[in-house]
PDB file of C-alpha atoms in Angstrom:
ATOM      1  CA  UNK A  17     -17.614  10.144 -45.640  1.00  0.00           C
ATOM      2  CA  UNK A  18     -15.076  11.796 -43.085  1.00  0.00           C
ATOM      3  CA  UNK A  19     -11.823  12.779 -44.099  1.00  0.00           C
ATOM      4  CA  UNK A  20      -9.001  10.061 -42.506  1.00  0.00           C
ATOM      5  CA  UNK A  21      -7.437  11.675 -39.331  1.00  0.00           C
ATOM      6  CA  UNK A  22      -3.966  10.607 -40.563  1.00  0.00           C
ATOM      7  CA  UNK A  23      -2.586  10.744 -44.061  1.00  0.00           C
ATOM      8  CA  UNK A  24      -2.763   7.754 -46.425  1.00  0.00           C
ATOM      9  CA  UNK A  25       0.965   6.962 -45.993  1.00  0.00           C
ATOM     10  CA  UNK A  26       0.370   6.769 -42.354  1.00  0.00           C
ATOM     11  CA  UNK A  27      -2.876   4.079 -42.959  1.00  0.00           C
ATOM     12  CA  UNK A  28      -1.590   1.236 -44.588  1.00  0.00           C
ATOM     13  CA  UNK A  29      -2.041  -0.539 -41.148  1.00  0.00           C
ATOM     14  CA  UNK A  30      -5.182   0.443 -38.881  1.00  0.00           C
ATOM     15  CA  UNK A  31      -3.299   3.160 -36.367  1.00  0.00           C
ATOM     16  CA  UNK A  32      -3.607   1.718 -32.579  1.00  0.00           C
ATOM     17  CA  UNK A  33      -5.655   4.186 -30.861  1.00  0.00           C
ATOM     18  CA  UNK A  34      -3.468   4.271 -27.912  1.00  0.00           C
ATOM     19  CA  UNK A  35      -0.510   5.540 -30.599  1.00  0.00           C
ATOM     20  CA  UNK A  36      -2.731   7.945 -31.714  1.00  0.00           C
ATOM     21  CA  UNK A  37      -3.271   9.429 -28.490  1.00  0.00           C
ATOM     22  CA  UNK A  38       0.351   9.588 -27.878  1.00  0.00           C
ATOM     23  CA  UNK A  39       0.703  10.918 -31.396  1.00  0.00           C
ATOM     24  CA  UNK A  40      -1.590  14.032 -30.507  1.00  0.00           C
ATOM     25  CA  UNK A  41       0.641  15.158 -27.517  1.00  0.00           C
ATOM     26  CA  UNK A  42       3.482  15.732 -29.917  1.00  0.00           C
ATOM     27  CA  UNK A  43       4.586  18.908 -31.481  1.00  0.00           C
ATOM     28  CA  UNK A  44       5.848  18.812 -34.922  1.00  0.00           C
ATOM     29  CA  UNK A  45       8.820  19.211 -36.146  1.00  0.00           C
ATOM     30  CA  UNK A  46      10.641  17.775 -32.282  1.00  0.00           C
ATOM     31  CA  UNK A  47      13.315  16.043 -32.040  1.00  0.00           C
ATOM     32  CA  UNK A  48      11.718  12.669 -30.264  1.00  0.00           C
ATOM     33  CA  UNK A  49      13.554   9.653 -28.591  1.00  0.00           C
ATOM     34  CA  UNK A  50      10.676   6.717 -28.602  1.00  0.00           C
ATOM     35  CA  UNK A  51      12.348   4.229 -25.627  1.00  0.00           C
ATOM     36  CA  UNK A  52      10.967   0.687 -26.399  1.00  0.00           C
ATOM     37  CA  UNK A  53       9.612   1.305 -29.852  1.00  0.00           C
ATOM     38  CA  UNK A  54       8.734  -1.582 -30.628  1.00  0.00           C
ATOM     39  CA  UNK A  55       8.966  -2.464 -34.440  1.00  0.00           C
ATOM     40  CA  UNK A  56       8.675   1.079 -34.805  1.00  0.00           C
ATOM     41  CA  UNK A  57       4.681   1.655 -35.276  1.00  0.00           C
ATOM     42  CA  UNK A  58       4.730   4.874 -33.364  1.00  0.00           C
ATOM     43  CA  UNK A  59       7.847   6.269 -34.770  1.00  0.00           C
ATOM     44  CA  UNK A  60       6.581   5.916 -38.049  1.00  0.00           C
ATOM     45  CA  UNK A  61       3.398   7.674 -37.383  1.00  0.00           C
ATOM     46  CA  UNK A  62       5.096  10.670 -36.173  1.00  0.00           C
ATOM     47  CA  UNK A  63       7.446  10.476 -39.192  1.00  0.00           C
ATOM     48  CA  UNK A  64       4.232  10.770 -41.527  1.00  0.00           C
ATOM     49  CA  UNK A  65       2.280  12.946 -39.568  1.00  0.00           C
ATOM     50  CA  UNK A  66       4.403  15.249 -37.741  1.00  0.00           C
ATOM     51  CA  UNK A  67       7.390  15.364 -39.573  1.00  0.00           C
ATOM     52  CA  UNK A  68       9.781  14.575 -36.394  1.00  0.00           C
ATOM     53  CA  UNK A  69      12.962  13.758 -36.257  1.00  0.00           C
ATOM     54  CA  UNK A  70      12.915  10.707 -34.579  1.00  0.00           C
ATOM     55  CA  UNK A  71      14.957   8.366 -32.604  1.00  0.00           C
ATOM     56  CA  UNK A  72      14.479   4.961 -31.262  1.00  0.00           C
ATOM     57  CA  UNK A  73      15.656   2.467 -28.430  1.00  0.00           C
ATOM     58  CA  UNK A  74      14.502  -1.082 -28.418  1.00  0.00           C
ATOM     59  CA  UNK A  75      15.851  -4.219 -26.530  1.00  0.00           C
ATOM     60  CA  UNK A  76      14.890  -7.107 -29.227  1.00  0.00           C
ATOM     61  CA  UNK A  77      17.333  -7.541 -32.134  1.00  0.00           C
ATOM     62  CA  UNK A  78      13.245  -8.506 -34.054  1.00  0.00           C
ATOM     63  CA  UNK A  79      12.406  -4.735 -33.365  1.00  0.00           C
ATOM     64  CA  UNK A  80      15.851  -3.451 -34.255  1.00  0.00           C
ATOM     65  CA  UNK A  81      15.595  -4.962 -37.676  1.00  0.00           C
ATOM     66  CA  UNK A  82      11.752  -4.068 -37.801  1.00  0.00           C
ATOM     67  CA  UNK A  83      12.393  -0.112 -37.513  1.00  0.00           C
ATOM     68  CA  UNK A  84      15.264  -0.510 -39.738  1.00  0.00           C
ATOM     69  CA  UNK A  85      13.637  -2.561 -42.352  1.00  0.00           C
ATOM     70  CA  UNK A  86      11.349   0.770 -42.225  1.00  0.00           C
ATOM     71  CA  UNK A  87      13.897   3.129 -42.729  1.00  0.00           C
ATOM     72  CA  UNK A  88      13.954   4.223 -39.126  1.00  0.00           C
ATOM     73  CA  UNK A  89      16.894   5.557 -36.810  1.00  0.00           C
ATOM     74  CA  UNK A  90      16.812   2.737 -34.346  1.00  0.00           C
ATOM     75  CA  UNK A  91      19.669   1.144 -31.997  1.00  0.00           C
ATOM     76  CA  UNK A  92      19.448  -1.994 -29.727  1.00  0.00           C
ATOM     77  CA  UNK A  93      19.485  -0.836 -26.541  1.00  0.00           C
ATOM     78  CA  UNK A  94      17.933  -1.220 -22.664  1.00  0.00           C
ATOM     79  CA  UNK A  95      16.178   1.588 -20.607  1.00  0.00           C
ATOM     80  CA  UNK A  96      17.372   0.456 -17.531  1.00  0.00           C
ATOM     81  CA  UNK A  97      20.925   0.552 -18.227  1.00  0.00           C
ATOM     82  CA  UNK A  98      21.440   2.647 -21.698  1.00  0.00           C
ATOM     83  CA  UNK A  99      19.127   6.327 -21.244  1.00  0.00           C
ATOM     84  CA  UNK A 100      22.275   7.257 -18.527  1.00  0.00           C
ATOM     85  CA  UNK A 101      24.068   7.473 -21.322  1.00  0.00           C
ATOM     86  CA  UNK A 102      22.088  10.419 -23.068  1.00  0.00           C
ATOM     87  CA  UNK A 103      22.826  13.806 -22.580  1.00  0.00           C
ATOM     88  CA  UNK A 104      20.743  16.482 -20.687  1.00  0.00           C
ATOM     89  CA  UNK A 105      17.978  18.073 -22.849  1.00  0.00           C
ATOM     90  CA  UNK A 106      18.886  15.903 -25.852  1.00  0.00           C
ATOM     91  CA  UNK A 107      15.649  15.584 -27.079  1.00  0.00           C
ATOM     92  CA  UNK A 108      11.881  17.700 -27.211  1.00  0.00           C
ATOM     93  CA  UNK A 109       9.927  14.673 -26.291  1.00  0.00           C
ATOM     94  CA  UNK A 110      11.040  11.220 -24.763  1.00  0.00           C
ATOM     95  CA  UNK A 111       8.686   8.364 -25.256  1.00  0.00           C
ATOM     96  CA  UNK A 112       7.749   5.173 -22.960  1.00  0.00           C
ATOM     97  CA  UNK A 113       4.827   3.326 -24.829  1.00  0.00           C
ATOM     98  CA  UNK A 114       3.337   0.404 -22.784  1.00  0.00           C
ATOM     99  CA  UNK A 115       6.900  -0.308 -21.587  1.00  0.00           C
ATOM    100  CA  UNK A 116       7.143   1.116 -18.270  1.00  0.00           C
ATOM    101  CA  UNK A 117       5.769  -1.948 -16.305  1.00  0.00           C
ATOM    102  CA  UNK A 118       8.090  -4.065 -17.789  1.00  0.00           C
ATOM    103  CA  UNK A 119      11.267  -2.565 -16.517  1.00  0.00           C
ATOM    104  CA  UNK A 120      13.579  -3.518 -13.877  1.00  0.00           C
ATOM    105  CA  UNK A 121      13.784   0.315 -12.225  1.00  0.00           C
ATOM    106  CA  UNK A 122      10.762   2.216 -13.148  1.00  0.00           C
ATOM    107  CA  UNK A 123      11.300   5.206 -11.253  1.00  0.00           C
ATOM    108  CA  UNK A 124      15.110   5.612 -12.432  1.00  0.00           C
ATOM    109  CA  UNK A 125      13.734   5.452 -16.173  1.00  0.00           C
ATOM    110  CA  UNK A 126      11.767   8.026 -15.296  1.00  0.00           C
ATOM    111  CA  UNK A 127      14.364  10.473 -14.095  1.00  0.00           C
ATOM    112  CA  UNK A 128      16.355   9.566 -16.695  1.00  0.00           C
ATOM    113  CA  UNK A 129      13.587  10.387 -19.644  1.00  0.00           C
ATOM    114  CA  UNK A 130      12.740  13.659 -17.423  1.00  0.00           C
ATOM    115  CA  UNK A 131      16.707  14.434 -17.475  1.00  0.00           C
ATOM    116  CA  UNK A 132      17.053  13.854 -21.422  1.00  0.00           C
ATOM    117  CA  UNK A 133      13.928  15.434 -23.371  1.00  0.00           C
ATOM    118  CA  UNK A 134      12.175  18.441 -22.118  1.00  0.00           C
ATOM    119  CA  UNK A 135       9.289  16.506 -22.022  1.00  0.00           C
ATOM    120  CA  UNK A 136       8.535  12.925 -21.343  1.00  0.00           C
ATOM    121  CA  UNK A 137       5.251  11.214 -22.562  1.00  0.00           C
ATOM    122  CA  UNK A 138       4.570   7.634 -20.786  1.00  0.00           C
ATOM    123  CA  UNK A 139       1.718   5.080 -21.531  1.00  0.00           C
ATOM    124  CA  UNK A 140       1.003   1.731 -19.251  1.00  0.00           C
ATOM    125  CA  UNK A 141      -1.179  -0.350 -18.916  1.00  0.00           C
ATOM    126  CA  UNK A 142      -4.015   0.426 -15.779  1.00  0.00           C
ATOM    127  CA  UNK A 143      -4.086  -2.691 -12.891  1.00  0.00           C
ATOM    128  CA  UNK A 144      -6.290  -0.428 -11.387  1.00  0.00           C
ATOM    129  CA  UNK A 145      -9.127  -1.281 -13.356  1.00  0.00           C
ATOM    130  CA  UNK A 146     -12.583  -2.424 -12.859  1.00  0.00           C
ATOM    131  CA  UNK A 147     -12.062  -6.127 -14.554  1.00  0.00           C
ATOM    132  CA  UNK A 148      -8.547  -6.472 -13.049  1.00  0.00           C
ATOM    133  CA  UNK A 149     -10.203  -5.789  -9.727  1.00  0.00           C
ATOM    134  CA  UNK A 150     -12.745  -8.264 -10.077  1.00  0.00           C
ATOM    135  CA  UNK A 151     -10.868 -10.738 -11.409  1.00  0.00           C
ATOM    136  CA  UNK A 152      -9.069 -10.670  -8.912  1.00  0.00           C
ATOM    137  CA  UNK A 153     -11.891 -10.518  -6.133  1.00  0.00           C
ATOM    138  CA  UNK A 154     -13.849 -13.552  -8.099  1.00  0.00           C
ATOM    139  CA  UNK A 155     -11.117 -15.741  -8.960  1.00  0.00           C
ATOM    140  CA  UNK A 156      -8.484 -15.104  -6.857  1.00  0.00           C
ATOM    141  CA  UNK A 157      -6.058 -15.360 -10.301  1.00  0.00           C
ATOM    142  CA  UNK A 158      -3.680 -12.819 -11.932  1.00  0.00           C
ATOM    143  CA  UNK A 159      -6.144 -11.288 -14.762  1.00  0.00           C
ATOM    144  CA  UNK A 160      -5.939 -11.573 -18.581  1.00  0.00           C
ATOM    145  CA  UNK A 161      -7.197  -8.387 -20.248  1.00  0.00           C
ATOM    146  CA  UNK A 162      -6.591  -6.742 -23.553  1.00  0.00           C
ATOM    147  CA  UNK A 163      -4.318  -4.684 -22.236  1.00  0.00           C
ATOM    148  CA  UNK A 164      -2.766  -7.364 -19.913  1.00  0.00           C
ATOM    149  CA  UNK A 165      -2.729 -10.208 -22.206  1.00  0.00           C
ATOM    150  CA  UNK A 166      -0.250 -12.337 -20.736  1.00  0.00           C
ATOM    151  CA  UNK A 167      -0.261 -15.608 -18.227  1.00  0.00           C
ATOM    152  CA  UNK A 168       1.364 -14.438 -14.852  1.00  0.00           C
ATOM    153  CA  UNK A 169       3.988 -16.936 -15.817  1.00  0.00           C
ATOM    154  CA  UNK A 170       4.797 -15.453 -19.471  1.00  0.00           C
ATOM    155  CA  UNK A 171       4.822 -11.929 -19.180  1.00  0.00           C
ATOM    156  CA  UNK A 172       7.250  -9.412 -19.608  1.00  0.00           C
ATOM    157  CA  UNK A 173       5.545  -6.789 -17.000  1.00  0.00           C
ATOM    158  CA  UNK A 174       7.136  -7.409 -13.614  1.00  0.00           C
ATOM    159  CA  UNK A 175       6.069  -4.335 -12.186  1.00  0.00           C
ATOM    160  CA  UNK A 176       2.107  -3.576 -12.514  1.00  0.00           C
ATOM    161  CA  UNK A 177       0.680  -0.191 -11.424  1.00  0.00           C
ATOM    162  CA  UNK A 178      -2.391   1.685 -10.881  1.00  0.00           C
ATOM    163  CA  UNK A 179      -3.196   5.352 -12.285  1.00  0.00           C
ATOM    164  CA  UNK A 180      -3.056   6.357  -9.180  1.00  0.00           C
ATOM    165  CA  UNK A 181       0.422   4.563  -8.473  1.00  0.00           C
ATOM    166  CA  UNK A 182       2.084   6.628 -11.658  1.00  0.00           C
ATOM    167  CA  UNK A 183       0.791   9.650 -10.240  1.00  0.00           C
ATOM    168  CA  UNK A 184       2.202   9.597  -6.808  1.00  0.00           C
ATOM    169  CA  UNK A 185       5.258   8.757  -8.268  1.00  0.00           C
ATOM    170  CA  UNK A 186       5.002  11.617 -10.399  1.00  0.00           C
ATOM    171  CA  UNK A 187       4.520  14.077  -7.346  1.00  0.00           C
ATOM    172  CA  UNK A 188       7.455  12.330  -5.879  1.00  0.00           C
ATOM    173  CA  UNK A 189       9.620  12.909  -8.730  1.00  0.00           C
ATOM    174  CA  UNK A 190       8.831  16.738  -8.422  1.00  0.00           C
ATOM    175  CA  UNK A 191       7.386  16.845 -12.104  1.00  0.00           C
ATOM    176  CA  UNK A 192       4.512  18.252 -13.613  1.00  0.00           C
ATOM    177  CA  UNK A 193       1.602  16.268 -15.122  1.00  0.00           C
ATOM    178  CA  UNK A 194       1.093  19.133 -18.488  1.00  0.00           C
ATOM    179  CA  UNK A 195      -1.893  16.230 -20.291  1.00  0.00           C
ATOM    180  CA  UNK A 196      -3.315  12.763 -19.503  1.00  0.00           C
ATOM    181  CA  UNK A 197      -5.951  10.872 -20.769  1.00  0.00           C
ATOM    182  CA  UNK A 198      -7.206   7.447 -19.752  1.00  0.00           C
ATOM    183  CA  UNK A 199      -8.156   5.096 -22.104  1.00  0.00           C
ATOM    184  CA  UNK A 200     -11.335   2.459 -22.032  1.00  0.00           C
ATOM    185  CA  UNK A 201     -10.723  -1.013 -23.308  1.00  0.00           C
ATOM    186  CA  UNK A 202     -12.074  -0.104 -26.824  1.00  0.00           C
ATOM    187  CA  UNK A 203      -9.402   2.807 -26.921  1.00  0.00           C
ATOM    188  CA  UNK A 204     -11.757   5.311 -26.327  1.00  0.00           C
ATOM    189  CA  UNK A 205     -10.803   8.502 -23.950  1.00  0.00           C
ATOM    190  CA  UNK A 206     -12.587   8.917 -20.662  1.00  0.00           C
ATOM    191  CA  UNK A 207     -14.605  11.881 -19.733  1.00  0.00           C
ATOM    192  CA  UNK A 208     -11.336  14.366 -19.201  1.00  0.00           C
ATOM    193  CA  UNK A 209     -12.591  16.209 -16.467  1.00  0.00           C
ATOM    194  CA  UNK A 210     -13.293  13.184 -14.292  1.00  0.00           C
ATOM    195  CA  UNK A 211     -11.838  12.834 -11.186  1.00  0.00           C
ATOM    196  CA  UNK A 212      -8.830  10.151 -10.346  1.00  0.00           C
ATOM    197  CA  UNK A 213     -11.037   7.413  -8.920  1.00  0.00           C
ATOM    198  CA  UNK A 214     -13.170   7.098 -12.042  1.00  0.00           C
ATOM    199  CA  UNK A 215      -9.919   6.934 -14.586  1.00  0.00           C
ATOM    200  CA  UNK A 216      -8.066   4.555 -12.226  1.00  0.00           C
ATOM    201  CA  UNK A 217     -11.486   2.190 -12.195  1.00  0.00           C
ATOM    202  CA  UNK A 218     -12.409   2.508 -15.779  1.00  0.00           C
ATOM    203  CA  UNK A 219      -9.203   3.268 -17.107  1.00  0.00           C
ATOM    204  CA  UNK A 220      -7.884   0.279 -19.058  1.00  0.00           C
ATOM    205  CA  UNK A 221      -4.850   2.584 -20.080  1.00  0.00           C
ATOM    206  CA  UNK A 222      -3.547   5.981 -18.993  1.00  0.00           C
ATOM    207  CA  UNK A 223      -1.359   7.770 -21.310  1.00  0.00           C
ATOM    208  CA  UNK A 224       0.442  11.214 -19.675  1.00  0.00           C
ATOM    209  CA  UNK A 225       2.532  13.883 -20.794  1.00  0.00           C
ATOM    210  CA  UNK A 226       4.814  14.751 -17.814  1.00  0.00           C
ATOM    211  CA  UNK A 227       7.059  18.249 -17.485  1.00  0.00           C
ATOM    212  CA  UNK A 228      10.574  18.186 -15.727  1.00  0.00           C
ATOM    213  CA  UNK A 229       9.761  20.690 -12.856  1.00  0.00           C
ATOM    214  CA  UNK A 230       6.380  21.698 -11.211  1.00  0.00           C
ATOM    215  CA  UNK A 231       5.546  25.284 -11.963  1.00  0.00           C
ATOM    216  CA  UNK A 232       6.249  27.637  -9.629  1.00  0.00           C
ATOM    217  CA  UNK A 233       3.347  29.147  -7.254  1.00  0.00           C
ATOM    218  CA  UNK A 234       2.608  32.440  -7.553  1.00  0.00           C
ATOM    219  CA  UNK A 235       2.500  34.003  -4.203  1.00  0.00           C
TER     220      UNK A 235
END
């Protein structure tokens, strides 16, 4: 039998394979502000398995008391209007897991996590794929998928994007794309060395870990 990837203490629950991913991007030992964190899932995986030190934002009082009930250092707070409020280079890593779609100023968020951690890691769900597509094209309906799981009328995402979407904005921003990885329905990675098209058809997730400044050329 193969060894676990992750300790016991960080098994107790099956690990989401999307959390994993973003898990794997992290360096231990960094000093990591998780934005949205849920009841705290991801935070505590990096706890167990790379010994961070660990922050957390999350708008529902539910999570709040989640990550606390956990032992976690977690306040109540918003993305749109509370990361302002962070200083410059604050943090190693800053962390938007499946939360980007579902606030009010996406790009601003993004500035703002580029501005306080050295590095920013975002995950989102993909409305550039294949089944949203033809869900669309057959039924004429906003899609339900297991990454979208939501009626149109009872979801928290109010702004949807492609792959292809997140990187253009990315350019825009002037950052640097340093890892990505697109996710199939299942969880499983994509072919890395695919080109855009195929993750933004067959990506049912993208997950990306973005620099502050592009490189410079070397003339």
């Amino acid at each position: 039998m193969n060894a676990p990837i992750f300790p016991q203490s960080a098994q107790q629950r099956p690990v989401r394979l999307d959390l994993a991913a973003v898990a794997a991007m992290v360096a231990p030992g960094s000093r990591v502000l998780d934005v949205g964190c849920g009841d705290g899932a991801l935070l505590q995986l990096l706890a167990d398995t790379k010994q961070v030190d660990g922050r957390g934002v999350e708008l529902s009082q539910r999570g709040v008391n989640d990550c606390v009930a956990k032992g976690l250092s977690v306040i109540q707070g918003d993305a749109d209007t509370d990361l302002r409020d962070y200083p410059t280079d604050g943090f190693d890593y800053v962390i938007l897991s499946q939360t980007l779609q579902a606030t009010h100023h996406p790009r601003q968020v993004l500035v703002d996590m580029l501005r306080i951690g050295r590095r920013a890691i975002v995950s989102f769900p993909n409305f550039g794929h294949w089944k949203v597509r033809l869900s669309l094209l057959a039924k004429g309906r906003m899609p339900q998928t297991t990454t979208l799981a939501h009626a149109w009328y009872d979801t928290p995402n109010i702004h949807l994007c492609t792959i292809r979407d997140f990187v253009d904005l990315v350019e825009a921003l002037g950052a640097h794309i340093e890892r990505g990885v697109a996710l199939d329905h299942a969880g499983a990675p994509i072919r890395v060395n695919a080109p855009w098209w195929v993750w933004n058809l067959f990506g049912a997730q993208a997950i990306f870990l973005l620099e502050r400044d592009a490189p410079k050329k070397i003339s």
